[in-house]
């Protein structure tokens, strides 16, 4: 199940708002009564989404969160850009093979 914040970002992006600050624009609260995370404050210029509107982003948000994890894993595996440039200078084919193996081991959804 996707995070509410991811679904909110996707809703906002689809409605012309590209940046959401979750400390000022939108605040979420996780009630201890077991009902989960809810919107506590909505300070954006677009209407607050309904639960149904947010639910419509579930699949896309799941994919985005999975792909974000893949990007993070790849970024760590790629290593420092300076070291990559040195590797490219010394043996570009070896660098290409290493990058391909990282991508193959961490496919996007």
XYZ file of N, CA and C in Angstrom:
327
model
N 0.835 -1.174 0.000
C 0.000 0.000 0.000
C 0.888 1.248 0.000
N 0.606 2.138 -0.904
C 1.422 3.337 -1.062
C 1.209 4.312 0.092
N 2.237 5.099 0.357
C 2.147 6.141 1.376
C 1.189 7.238 0.923
N 0.473 7.804 1.875
C -0.444 8.887 1.580
C 0.296 10.064 0.958
N 1.491 10.347 1.433
C 2.256 11.479 0.897
C 2.570 11.293 -0.588
N 2.855 10.081 -0.999
C 3.134 9.817 -2.419
C 1.890 10.061 -3.258
N 0.746 9.585 -2.773
C -0.506 9.802 -3.511
C -0.859 11.284 -3.572
N -0.596 12.017 -2.495
C -0.854 13.457 -2.492
C 0.048 14.150 -3.515
N 1.335 13.782 -3.551
C 2.249 14.376 -4.541
C 1.750 14.131 -5.955
N 1.279 12.931 -6.225
C 0.796 12.595 -7.564
C -0.484 13.376 -7.899
N -1.388 13.501 -6.934
C -2.609 14.282 -7.125
C -2.248 15.734 -7.425
N -1.337 16.289 -6.641
C -0.942 17.684 -6.831
C -0.291 17.884 -8.195
N 0.598 16.987 -8.570
C 1.264 17.088 -9.866
C 0.241 17.052 -11.006
N -0.751 16.185 -10.891
C -1.791 16.074 -11.918
C -2.675 17.318 -11.975
N -2.646 18.098 -10.897
C -3.480 19.305 -10.822
C -2.653 20.591 -10.853
N -1.440 20.507 -11.402
C -0.636 21.697 -11.651
C 0.209 22.202 -10.503
N 0.334 21.429 -9.425
C 1.186 21.827 -8.298
C 2.364 20.860 -8.255
N 3.558 21.380 -8.569
C 4.718 20.497 -8.689
C 5.501 20.314 -7.396
N 5.328 21.207 -6.450
C 6.056 21.106 -5.179
C 5.075 21.110 -4.016
N 5.270 20.176 -3.096
C 4.443 20.110 -1.889
C 5.375 20.044 -0.686
N 5.215 20.979 0.223
C 5.997 20.989 1.454
C 5.109 20.388 2.554
N 5.533 19.239 3.075
C 4.728 18.541 4.073
C 4.944 19.072 5.489
N 5.581 20.230 5.600
C 5.654 20.896 6.902
C 4.792 22.148 6.926
N 4.537 22.721 5.741
C 3.737 23.950 5.696
C 2.486 23.819 4.826
N 2.617 23.272 3.614
C 1.494 23.195 2.676
C 0.460 22.161 3.096
N 0.949 20.991 3.415
C 0.083 19.868 3.786
C 0.706 19.196 5.003
N -0.097 19.003 6.030
C 0.389 18.276 7.209
C -0.445 17.018 7.384
N 0.265 15.946 7.631
C -0.383 14.655 7.844
C -0.263 14.280 9.313
N -1.251 13.523 9.793
C -1.227 13.067 11.177
C -1.617 11.591 11.189
N -0.918 10.840 12.029
C -1.211 9.415 12.177
C -1.916 9.249 13.522
N -3.210 9.046 13.475
C -3.988 8.899 14.708
C -3.675 7.567 15.380
N -3.600 7.590 16.681
C -3.271 6.379 17.437
C -4.458 5.429 17.561
N -5.610 5.812 16.995
C -6.795 4.964 17.094
C -6.837 3.853 16.043
N -5.758 3.752 15.248
C -5.682 2.687 14.252
C -6.316 3.022 12.916
N -6.803 4.248 12.752
C -7.436 4.621 11.475
C -6.421 5.031 10.423
N -5.162 5.148 10.798
C -4.106 5.457 9.838
C -3.816 6.936 9.703
N -3.085 7.254 8.641
C -2.636 8.620 8.378
C -3.738 9.397 7.671
N -3.936 10.636 8.104
C -4.959 11.508 7.528
C -4.380 12.896 7.287
N -5.034 13.649 6.420
C -4.648 15.037 6.185
C -5.181 15.879 7.340
N -4.271 16.563 8.029
C -4.657 17.430 9.139
C -4.819 18.877 8.670
N -3.971 19.279 7.726
C -3.995 20.655 7.218
C -3.765 20.633 5.716
N -4.589 21.386 4.971
C -4.447 21.509 3.521
C -4.354 22.988 3.192
N -3.168 23.443 2.812
C -2.959 24.854 2.542
C -2.580 25.156 1.105
N -2.951 24.276 0.195
C -2.627 24.481 -1.215
C -3.768 25.195 -1.938
N -3.466 25.740 -3.105
C -4.458 26.501 -3.877
C -5.432 25.610 -4.642
N -5.208 24.326 -4.637
C -6.123 23.388 -5.300
C -6.996 22.717 -4.242
N -8.163 22.207 -4.643
C -9.036 21.566 -3.650
C -8.382 20.348 -3.000
N -8.687 20.142 -1.741
C -8.200 18.956 -1.048
C -8.820 17.727 -1.706
N -8.017 16.705 -1.975
C -8.564 15.519 -2.634
C -9.453 14.696 -1.707
N -10.412 14.028 -2.321
C -11.255 13.100 -1.570
C -10.491 11.790 -1.389
N -10.984 10.947 -0.511
C -10.372 9.623 -0.333
C -10.407 8.839 -1.639
N -11.495 8.980 -2.386
C -11.633 8.265 -3.661
C -10.603 8.757 -4.680
N -10.384 10.072 -4.716
C -9.385 10.606 -5.634
C -7.998 10.090 -5.275
N -7.672 10.087 -4.001
C -6.363 9.579 -3.582
C -6.230 8.090 -3.865
N -7.302 7.342 -3.659
C -7.267 5.892 -3.912
C -6.988 5.597 -5.379
N -7.393 6.496 -6.263
C -7.176 6.274 -7.695
C -5.691 6.316 -8.061
N -4.858 6.831 -7.176
C -3.412 6.899 -7.424
C -2.658 5.725 -6.793
N -3.355 4.787 -6.178
C -2.708 3.704 -5.428
C -1.704 2.918 -6.274
N -2.125 2.447 -7.429
C -1.241 1.619 -8.264
C -0.030 2.416 -8.747
N -0.283 3.614 -9.244
C 0.813 4.450 -9.732
C 1.762 4.825 -8.596
N 1.229 5.077 -7.415
C 2.068 5.425 -6.272
C 2.893 4.229 -5.805
N 2.301 3.043 -5.836
C 3.069 1.832 -5.507
C 4.261 1.685 -6.452
N 4.009 1.887 -7.743
C 5.075 1.785 -8.750
C 6.139 2.847 -8.507
N 5.733 4.071 -8.243
C 6.691 5.159 -7.990
C 7.551 4.861 -6.772
N 6.951 4.357 -5.702
C 7.724 4.048 -4.494
C 8.712 2.909 -4.748
N 8.291 1.899 -5.502
C 9.193 0.797 -5.834
C 10.343 1.297 -6.703
N 10.025 2.140 -7.686
C 11.068 2.681 -8.550
C 12.014 3.610 -7.791
N 11.506 4.339 -6.818
C 12.365 5.201 -5.993
C 13.368 4.354 -5.211
N 12.922 3.202 -4.731
C 13.826 2.299 -4.011
C 14.899 1.761 -4.959
N 14.489 1.413 -6.181
C 15.446 0.931 -7.179
C 16.472 2.025 -7.492
N 16.008 3.258 -7.696
C 16.923 4.361 -7.987
C 17.922 4.562 -6.850
N 17.453 4.467 -5.614
C 18.328 4.630 -4.464
C 19.376 3.514 -4.411
N 18.941 2.288 -4.640
C 19.859 1.145 -4.635
C 20.895 1.288 -5.747
N 20.444 1.674 -6.927
C 21.370 1.866 -8.046
C 22.376 2.973 -7.734
N 21.884 4.084 -7.195
C 22.763 5.221 -6.903
C 23.901 4.793 -5.965
N 23.580 4.007 -4.955
C 24.613 3.520 -4.030
C 25.585 2.577 -4.736
N 25.064 1.717 -5.588
C 25.907 0.745 -6.283
C 26.800 1.406 -7.331
N 26.315 2.471 -7.960
C 27.122 3.162 -8.974
C 28.395 3.747 -8.369
N 28.295 4.231 -7.156
C 29.454 4.826 -6.507
C 29.631 6.297 -6.855
N 30.697 6.846 -6.350
C 31.029 8.256 -6.512
C 31.226 8.605 -7.987
N 30.704 9.747 -8.402
C 30.809 10.157 -9.802
C 32.263 10.351 -10.222
N 33.097 10.847 -9.325
C 34.520 11.015 -9.645
C 35.187 9.685 -9.935
N 34.857 8.678 -9.137
C 35.408 7.346 -9.370
C 34.878 6.755 -10.673
N 33.616 7.027 -10.972
C 33.050 6.552 -12.238
C 33.762 7.191 -13.428
N 34.025 8.485 -13.348
C 34.726 9.164 -14.439
C 36.123 8.586 -14.628
N 36.806 8.282 -13.525
C 38.120 7.662 -13.610
C 38.017 6.282 -14.255
N 36.998 5.528 -13.867
C 36.768 4.203 -14.439
C 36.475 4.297 -15.950
N 35.683 5.285 -16.334
C 35.372 5.494 -17.757
C 36.650 5.822 -18.527
N 37.478 6.687 -17.966
C 38.728 7.078 -18.621
C 39.643 5.868 -18.815
N 39.717 5.020 -17.782
C 40.628 3.872 -17.836
C 40.102 2.742 -18.701
N 38.779 2.476 -18.630
C 38.220 1.343 -19.371
C 36.710 1.501 -19.477
N 36.264 2.206 -20.482
C 34.842 2.511 -20.632
C 34.000 1.243 -20.792
N 34.548 0.226 -21.464
C 33.773 -1.001 -21.650
C 33.532 -1.724 -20.328
N 34.518 -1.700 -19.460
C 34.360 -2.302 -18.134
C 33.308 -1.532 -17.329
N 33.344 -0.196 -17.433
C 32.364 0.637 -16.740
C 30.958 0.340 -17.251
N 30.810 0.240 -18.581
C 29.493 -0.063 -19.170
C 28.969 -1.405 -18.663
N 29.841 -2.392 -18.593
C 29.439 -3.727 -18.135
C 29.017 -3.683 -16.661
N 29.754 -2.917 -15.858
C 29.420 -2.808 -14.434
C 28.071 -2.112 -14.241
N 27.842 -1.035 -14.963
C 26.583 -0.300 -14.862
C 25.431 -1.185 -15.337
N 25.634 -1.917 -16.437
C 24.587 -2.811 -16.946
C 24.245 -3.881 -15.917
N 25.251 -4.431 -15.247
C 24.981 -5.470 -14.242
C 24.192 -4.895 -13.065
N 24.477 -3.656 -12.696
C 23.724 -3.007 -11.618
C 22.269 -2.809 -12.051
N 22.066 -2.317 -13.268
C 20.705 -2.106 -13.766
C 19.956 -3.428 -13.899
N 20.623 -4.448 -14.392
C 19.983 -5.758 -14.540
C 19.596 -6.348 -13.184
N 20.415 -6.103 -12.166
C 20.145 -6.636 -10.838
C 19.067 -5.827 -10.099
N 18.802 -4.620 -10.591
C 17.839 -3.728 -9.946
C 16.899 -3.140 -10.993
N 16.028 -3.960 -11.596
C 15.139 -3.457 -12.648
C 14.027 -2.582 -12.086
N 13.621 -1.611 -12.894
C 12.481 -0.770 -12.533
C 11.199 -1.512 -12.895
N 10.117 -1.147 -12.192
C 8.823 -1.793 -12.404
C 8.067 -1.328 -13.597
